[in-house]
PDB file of C-alpha atoms in Angstrom:
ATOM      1  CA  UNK A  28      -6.432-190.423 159.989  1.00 59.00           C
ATOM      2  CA  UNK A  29      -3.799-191.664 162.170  1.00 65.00           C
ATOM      3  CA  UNK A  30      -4.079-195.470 164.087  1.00 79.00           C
ATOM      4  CA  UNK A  31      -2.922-196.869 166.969  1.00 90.00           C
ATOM      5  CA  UNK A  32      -2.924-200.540 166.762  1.00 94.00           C
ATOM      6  CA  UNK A  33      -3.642-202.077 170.154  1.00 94.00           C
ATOM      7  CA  UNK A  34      -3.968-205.926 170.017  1.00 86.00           C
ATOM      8  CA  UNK A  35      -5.478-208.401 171.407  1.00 88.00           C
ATOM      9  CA  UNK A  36      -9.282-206.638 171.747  1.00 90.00           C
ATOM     10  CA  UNK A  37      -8.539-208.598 175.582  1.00 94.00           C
ATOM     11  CA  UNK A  38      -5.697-210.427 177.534  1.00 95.00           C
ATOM     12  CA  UNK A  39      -6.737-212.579 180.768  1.00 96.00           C
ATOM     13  CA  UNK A  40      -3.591-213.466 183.458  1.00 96.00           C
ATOM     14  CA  UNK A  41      -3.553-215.442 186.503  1.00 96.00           C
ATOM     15  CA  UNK A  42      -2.746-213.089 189.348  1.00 97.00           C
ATOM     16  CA  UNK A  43       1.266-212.684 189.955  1.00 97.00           C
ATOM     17  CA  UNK A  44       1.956-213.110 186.051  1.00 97.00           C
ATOM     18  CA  UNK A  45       3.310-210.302 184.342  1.00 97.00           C
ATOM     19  CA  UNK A  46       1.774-209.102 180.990  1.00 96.00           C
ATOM     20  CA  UNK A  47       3.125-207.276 177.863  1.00 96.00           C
ATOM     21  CA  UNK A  48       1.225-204.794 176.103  1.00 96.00           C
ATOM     22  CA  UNK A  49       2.181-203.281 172.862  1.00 94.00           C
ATOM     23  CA  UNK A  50       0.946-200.507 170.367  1.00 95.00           C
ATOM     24  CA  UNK A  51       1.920-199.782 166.908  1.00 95.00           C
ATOM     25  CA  UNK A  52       1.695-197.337 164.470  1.00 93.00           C
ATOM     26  CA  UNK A  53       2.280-196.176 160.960  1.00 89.00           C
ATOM     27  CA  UNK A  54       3.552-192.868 161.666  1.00 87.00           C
ATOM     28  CA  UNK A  55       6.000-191.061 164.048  1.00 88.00           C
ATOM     29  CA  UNK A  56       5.273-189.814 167.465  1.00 89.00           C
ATOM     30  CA  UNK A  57       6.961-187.867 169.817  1.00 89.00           C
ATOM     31  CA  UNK A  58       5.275-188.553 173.291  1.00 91.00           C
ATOM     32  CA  UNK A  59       3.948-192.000 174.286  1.00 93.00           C
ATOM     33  CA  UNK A  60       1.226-192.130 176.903  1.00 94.00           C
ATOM     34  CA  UNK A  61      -0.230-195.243 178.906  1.00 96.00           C
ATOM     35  CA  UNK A  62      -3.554-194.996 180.601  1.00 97.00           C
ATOM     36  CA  UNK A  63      -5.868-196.783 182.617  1.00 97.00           C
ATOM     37  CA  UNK A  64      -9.217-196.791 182.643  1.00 95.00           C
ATOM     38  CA  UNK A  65     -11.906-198.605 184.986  1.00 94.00           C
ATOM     39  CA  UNK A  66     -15.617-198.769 184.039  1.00 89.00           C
ATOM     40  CA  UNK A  67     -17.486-195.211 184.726  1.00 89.00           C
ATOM     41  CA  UNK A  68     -14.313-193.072 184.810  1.00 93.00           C
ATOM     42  CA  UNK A  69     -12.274-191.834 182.988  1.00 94.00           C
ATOM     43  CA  UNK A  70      -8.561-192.530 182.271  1.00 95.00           C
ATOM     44  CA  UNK A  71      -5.849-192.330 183.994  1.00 96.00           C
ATOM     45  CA  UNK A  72      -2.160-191.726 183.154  1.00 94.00           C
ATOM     46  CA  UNK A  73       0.322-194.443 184.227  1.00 96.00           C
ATOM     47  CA  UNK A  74       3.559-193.600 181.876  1.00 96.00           C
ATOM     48  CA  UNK A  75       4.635-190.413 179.892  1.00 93.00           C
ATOM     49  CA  UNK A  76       7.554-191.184 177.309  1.00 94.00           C
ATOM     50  CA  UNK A  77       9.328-188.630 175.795  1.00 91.00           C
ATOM     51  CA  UNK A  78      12.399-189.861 173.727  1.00 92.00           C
ATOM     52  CA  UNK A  79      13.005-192.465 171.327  1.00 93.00           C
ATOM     53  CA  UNK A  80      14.193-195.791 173.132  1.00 94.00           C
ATOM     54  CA  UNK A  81      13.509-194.282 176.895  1.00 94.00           C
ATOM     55  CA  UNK A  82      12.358-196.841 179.566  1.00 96.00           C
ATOM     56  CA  UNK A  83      10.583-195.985 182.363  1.00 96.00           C
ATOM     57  CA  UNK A  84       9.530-197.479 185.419  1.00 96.00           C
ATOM     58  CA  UNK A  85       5.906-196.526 187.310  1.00 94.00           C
ATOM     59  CA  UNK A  86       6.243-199.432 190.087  1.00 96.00           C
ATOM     60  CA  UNK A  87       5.590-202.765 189.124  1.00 97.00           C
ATOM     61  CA  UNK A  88       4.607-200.746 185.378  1.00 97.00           C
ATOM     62  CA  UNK A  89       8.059-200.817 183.020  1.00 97.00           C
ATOM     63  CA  UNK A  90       7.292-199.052 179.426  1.00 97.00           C
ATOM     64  CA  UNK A  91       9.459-197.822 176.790  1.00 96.00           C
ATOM     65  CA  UNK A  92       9.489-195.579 173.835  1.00 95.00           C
ATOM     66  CA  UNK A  93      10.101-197.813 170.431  1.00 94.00           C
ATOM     67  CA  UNK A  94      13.638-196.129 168.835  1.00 94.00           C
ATOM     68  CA  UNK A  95      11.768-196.274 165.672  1.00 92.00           C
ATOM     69  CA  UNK A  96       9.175-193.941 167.185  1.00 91.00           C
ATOM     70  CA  UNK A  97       6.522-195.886 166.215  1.00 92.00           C
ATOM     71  CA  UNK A  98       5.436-198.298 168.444  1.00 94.00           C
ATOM     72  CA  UNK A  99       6.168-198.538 172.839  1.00 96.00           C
ATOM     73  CA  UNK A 100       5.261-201.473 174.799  1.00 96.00           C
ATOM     74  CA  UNK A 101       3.468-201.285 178.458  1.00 97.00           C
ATOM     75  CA  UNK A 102       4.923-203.929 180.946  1.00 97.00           C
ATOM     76  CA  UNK A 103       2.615-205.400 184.082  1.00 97.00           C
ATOM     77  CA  UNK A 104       5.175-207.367 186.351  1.00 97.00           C
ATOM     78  CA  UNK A 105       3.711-209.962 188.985  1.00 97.00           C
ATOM     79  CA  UNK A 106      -0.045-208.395 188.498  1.00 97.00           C
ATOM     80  CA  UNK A 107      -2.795-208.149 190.895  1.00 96.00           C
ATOM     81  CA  UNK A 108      -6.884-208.533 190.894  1.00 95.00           C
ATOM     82  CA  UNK A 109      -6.643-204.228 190.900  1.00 95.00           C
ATOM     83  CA  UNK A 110      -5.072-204.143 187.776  1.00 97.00           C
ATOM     84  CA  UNK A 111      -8.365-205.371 185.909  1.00 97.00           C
ATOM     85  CA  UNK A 112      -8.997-202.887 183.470  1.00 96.00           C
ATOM     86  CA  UNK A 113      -8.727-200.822 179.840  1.00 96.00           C
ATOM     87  CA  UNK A 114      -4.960-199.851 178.742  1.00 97.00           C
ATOM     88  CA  UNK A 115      -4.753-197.334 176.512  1.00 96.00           C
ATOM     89  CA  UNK A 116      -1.823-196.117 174.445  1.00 96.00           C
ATOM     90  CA  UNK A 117      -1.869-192.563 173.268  1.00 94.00           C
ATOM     91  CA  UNK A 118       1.102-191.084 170.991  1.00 92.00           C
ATOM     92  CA  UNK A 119       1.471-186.851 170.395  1.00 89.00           C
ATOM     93  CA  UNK A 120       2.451-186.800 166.842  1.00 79.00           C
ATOM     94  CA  UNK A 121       5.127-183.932 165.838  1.00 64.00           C
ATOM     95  CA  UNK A 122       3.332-180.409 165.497  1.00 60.00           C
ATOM     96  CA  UNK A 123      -0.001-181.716 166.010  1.00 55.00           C
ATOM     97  CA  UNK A 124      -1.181-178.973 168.408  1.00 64.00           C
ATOM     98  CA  UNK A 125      -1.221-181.494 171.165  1.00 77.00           C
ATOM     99  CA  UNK A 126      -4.046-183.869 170.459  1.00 87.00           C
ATOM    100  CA  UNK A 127      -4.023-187.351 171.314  1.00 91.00           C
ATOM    101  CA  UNK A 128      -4.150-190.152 169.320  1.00 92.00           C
ATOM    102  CA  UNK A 129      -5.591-193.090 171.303  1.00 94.00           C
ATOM    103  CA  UNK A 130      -5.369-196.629 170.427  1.00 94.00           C
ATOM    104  CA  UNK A 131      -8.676-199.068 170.971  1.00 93.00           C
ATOM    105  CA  UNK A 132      -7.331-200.069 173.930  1.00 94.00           C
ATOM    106  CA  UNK A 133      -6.697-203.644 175.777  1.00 96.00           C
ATOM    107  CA  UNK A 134      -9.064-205.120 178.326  1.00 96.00           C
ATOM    108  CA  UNK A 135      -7.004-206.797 181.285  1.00 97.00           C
ATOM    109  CA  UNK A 136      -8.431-209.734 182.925  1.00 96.00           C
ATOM    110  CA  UNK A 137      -6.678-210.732 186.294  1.00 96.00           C
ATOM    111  CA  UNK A 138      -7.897-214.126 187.519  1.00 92.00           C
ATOM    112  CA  UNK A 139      -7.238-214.788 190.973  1.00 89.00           C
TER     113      UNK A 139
ATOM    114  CA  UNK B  25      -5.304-180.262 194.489  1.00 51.00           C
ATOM    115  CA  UNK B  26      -8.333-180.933 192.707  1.00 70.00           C
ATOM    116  CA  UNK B  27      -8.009-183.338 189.624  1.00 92.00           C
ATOM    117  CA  UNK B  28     -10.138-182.446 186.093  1.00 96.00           C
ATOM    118  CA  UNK B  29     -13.874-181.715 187.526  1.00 96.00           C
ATOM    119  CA  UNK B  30     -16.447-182.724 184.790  1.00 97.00           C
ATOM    120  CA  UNK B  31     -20.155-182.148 185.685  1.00 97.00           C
ATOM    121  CA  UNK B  32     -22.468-183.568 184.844  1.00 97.00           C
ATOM    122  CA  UNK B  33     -21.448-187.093 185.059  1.00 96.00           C
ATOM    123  CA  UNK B  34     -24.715-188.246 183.815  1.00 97.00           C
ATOM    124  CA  UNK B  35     -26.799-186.328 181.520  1.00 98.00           C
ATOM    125  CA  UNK B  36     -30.363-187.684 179.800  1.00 98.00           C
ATOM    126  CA  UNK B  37     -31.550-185.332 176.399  1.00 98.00           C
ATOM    127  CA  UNK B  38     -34.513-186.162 173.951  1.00 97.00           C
ATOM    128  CA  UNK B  39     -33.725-185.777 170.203  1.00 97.00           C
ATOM    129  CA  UNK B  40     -33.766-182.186 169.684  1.00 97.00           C
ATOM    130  CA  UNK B  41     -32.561-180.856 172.783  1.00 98.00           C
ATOM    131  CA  UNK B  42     -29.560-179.062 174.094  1.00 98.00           C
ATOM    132  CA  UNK B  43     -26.861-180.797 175.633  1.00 98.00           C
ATOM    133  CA  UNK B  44     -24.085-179.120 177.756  1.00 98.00           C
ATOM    134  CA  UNK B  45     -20.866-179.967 179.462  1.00 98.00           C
ATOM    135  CA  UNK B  46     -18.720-178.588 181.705  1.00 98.00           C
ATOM    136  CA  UNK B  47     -15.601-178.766 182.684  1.00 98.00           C
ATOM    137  CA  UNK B  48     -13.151-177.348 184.893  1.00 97.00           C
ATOM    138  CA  UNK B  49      -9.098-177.909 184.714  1.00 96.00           C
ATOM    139  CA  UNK B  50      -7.092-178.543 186.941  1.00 94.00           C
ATOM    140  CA  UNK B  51      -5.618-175.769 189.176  1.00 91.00           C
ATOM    141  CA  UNK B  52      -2.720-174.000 187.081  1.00 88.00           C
ATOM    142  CA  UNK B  53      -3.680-175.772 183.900  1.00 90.00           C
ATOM    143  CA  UNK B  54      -4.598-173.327 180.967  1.00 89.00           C
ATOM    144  CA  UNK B  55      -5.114-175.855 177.760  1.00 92.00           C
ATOM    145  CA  UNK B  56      -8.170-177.529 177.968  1.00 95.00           C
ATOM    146  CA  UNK B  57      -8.858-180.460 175.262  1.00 96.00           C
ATOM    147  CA  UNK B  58     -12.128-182.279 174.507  1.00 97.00           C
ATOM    148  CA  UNK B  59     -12.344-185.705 173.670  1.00 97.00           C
ATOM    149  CA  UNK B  60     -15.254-188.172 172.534  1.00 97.00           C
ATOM    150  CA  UNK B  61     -15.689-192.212 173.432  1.00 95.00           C
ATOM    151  CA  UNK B  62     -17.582-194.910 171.616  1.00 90.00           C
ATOM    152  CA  UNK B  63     -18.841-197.947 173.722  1.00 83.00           C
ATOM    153  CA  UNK B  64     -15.448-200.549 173.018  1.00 80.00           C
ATOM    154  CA  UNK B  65     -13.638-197.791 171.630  1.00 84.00           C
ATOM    155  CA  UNK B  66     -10.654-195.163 172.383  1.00 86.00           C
ATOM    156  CA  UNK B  67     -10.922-191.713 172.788  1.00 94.00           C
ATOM    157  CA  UNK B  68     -11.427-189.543 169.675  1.00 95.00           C
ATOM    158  CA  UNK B  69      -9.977-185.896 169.712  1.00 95.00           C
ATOM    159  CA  UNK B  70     -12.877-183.018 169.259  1.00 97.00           C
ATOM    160  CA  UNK B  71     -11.137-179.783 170.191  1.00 96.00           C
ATOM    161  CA  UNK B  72      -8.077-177.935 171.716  1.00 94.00           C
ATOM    162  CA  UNK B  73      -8.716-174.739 173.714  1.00 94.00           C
ATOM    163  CA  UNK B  74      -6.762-172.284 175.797  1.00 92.00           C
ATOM    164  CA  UNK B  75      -8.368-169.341 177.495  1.00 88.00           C
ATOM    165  CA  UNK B  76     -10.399-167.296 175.335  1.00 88.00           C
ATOM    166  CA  UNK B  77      -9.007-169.187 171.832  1.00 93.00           C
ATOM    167  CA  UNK B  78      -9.694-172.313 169.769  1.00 94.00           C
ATOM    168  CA  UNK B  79      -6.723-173.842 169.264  1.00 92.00           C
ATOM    169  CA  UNK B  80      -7.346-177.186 166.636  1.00 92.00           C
ATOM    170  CA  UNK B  81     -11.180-177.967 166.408  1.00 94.00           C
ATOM    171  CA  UNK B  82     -10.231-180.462 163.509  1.00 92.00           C
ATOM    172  CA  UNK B  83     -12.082-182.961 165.444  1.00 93.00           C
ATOM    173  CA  UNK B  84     -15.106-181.457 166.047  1.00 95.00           C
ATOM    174  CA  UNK B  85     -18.246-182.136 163.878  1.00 94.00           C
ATOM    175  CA  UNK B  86     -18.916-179.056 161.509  1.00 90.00           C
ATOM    176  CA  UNK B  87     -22.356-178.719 162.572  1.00 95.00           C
ATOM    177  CA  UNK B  88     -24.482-178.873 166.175  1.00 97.00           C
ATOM    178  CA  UNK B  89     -21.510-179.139 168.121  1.00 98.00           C
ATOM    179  CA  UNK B  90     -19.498-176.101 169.571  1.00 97.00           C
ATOM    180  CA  UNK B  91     -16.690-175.346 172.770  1.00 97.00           C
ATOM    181  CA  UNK B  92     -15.731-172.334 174.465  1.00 96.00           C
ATOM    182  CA  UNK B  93     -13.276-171.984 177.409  1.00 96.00           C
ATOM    183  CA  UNK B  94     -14.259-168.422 179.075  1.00 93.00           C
ATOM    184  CA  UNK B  95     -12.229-166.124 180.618  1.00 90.00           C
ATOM    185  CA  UNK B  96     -13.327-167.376 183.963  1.00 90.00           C
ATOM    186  CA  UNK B  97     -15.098-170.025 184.471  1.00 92.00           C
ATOM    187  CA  UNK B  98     -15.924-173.678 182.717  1.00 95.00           C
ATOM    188  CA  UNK B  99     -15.069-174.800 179.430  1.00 97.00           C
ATOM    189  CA  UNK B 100     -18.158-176.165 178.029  1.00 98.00           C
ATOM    190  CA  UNK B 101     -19.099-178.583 175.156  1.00 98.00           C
ATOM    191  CA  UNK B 102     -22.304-177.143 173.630  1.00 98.00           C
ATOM    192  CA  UNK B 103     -24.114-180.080 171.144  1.00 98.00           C
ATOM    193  CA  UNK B 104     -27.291-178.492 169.506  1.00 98.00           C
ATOM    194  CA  UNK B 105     -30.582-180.410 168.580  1.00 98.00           C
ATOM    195  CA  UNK B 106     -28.965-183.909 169.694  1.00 98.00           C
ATOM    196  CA  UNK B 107     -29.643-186.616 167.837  1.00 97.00           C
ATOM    197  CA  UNK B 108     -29.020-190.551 169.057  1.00 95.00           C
ATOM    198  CA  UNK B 109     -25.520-191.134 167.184  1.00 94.00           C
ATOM    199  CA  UNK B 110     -24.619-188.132 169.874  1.00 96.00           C
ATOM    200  CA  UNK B 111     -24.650-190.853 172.938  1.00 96.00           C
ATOM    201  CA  UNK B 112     -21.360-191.197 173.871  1.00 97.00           C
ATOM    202  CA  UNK B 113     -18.814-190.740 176.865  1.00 97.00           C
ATOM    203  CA  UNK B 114     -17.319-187.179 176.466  1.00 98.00           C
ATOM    204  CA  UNK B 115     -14.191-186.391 178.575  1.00 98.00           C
ATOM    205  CA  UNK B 116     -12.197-183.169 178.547  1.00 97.00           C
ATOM    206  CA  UNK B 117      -8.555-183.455 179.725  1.00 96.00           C
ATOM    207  CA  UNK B 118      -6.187-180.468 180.563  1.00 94.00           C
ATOM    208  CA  UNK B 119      -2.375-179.798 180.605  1.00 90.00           C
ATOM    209  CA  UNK B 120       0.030-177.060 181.998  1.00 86.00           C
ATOM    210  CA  UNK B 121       1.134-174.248 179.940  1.00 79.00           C
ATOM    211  CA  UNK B 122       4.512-175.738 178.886  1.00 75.00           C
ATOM    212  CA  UNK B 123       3.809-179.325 179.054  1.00 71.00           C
ATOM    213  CA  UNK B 124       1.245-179.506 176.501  1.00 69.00           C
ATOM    214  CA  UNK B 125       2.222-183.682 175.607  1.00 75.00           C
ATOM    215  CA  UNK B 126       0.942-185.024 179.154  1.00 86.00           C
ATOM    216  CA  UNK B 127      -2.931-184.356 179.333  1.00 91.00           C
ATOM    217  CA  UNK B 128      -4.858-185.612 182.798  1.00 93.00           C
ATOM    218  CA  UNK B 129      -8.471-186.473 182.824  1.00 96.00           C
ATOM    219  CA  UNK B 130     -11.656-186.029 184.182  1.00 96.00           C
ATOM    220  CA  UNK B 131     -14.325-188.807 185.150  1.00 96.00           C
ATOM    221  CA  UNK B 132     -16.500-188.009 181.935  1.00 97.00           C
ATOM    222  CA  UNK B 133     -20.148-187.233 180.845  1.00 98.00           C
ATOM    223  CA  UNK B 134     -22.059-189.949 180.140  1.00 97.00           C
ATOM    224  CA  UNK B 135     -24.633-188.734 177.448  1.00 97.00           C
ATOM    225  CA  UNK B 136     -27.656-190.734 176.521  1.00 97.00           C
ATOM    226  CA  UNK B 137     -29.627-189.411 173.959  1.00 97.00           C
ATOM    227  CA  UNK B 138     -33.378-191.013 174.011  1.00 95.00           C
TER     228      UNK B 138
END
């Protein structure tokens, strides 16, 4: 089936850094989604992407859609002890009846 | 407005009994999707419904487990005769008619199957 390639498993920061996340794949999508998800709920979207190369801006959150269409990248700028948590990237793949493909995810580590 | 409402959040079954879910979209939203998580894991797609229809159940395990989204009410995951690989976080997400590539979550069912 399709992958999402979300690495590494975990990233720990020093509060104010920023952090770069990234997710890859094999085949072409036509959404990107970034979630967040803290422990007992469930997640929650941060970024939509819709068009190859497109960069958008959610606050101190920056992502963009790869112009290959296969990979987008989730930027944290000067991050804070609430941004602990699981980021997810999930990709709509052409004609796929709208199911998400989710990727294993990143656990964020914010040391104060 | 009321985001995804998922009940129960917690729900204990023995091997061999039913489990259901619930879940009720958003107000306005009319696609309802069902997904399952593995401790350490992402979400894994189970089913796609709108009103009445199954849209893409090519996610959904061929026997035990089943989904309907009513007319009124619910949608509801239905898993038959549960067995302990079935313990899992199950969360249903829903989108707007017309903006079927942004889905919004609920909190999620916690099953434990003992």
């Amino acid at each position: 089936g399709q992958q999402l390639n979300q690495s590494p498993q975990s990233m720990f920061i020093q509060e104010g850094e920023d952090v770069s996340m990234n997710c890859t794949s094999s085949s072409i999508f036509n959404t990107w989604l970034w979630y967040k998800q803290d422990p007992g709920e469930g997640p929650v979207l941060l970024i939509a992407l819709y068009k190859a190369g497109e960069l958008t801006s959610n606050g101190r959150l920056t992502a963009q859609f790869g112009i290959t269409r296969k990979d987008s990248f989730l930027n944290i700028s000067a991050s804070i002890p609430s941004d602990v948590g699981i980021y997810f990237c999930a990709g709509q793949l052409t004609g796929a009846n709208s199911k998400l493909t989710f990727g294993k995810g990143i656990t964020l580590s914010v040391r104060p | 407005n009321a985001g995804v409402m998922q009940n129960p959040r917690h729900l204990v079954r023995r091997r061999g009994q039913e489990a259901r879910l619930r879940c009720s979209p958003m107000k306005g939203h009319s696609h309802v999707y069902w997904y399952r998580q593995l401790p350490e894991e992402g979400l894994k797609f189970m089913v796609y419904l709108q009103k009445e229809n199954i849209i893409d159940e090519s996610g959904m395990p061929k026997e035990r487990f089943s989904a309907e989204f009513p007319k009124e009410g619910p949608s509801i995951l239905r898993i038959q005769q549960v067995v302990r690989g079935d313990s899992a976080a199950y969360f249903c997400a829903s989108s707007p008619a017309g903006r079927v590539n942004i889905q919004y979550f609920g909190a999620g069912t916690r099953l434990s199957v003992l």
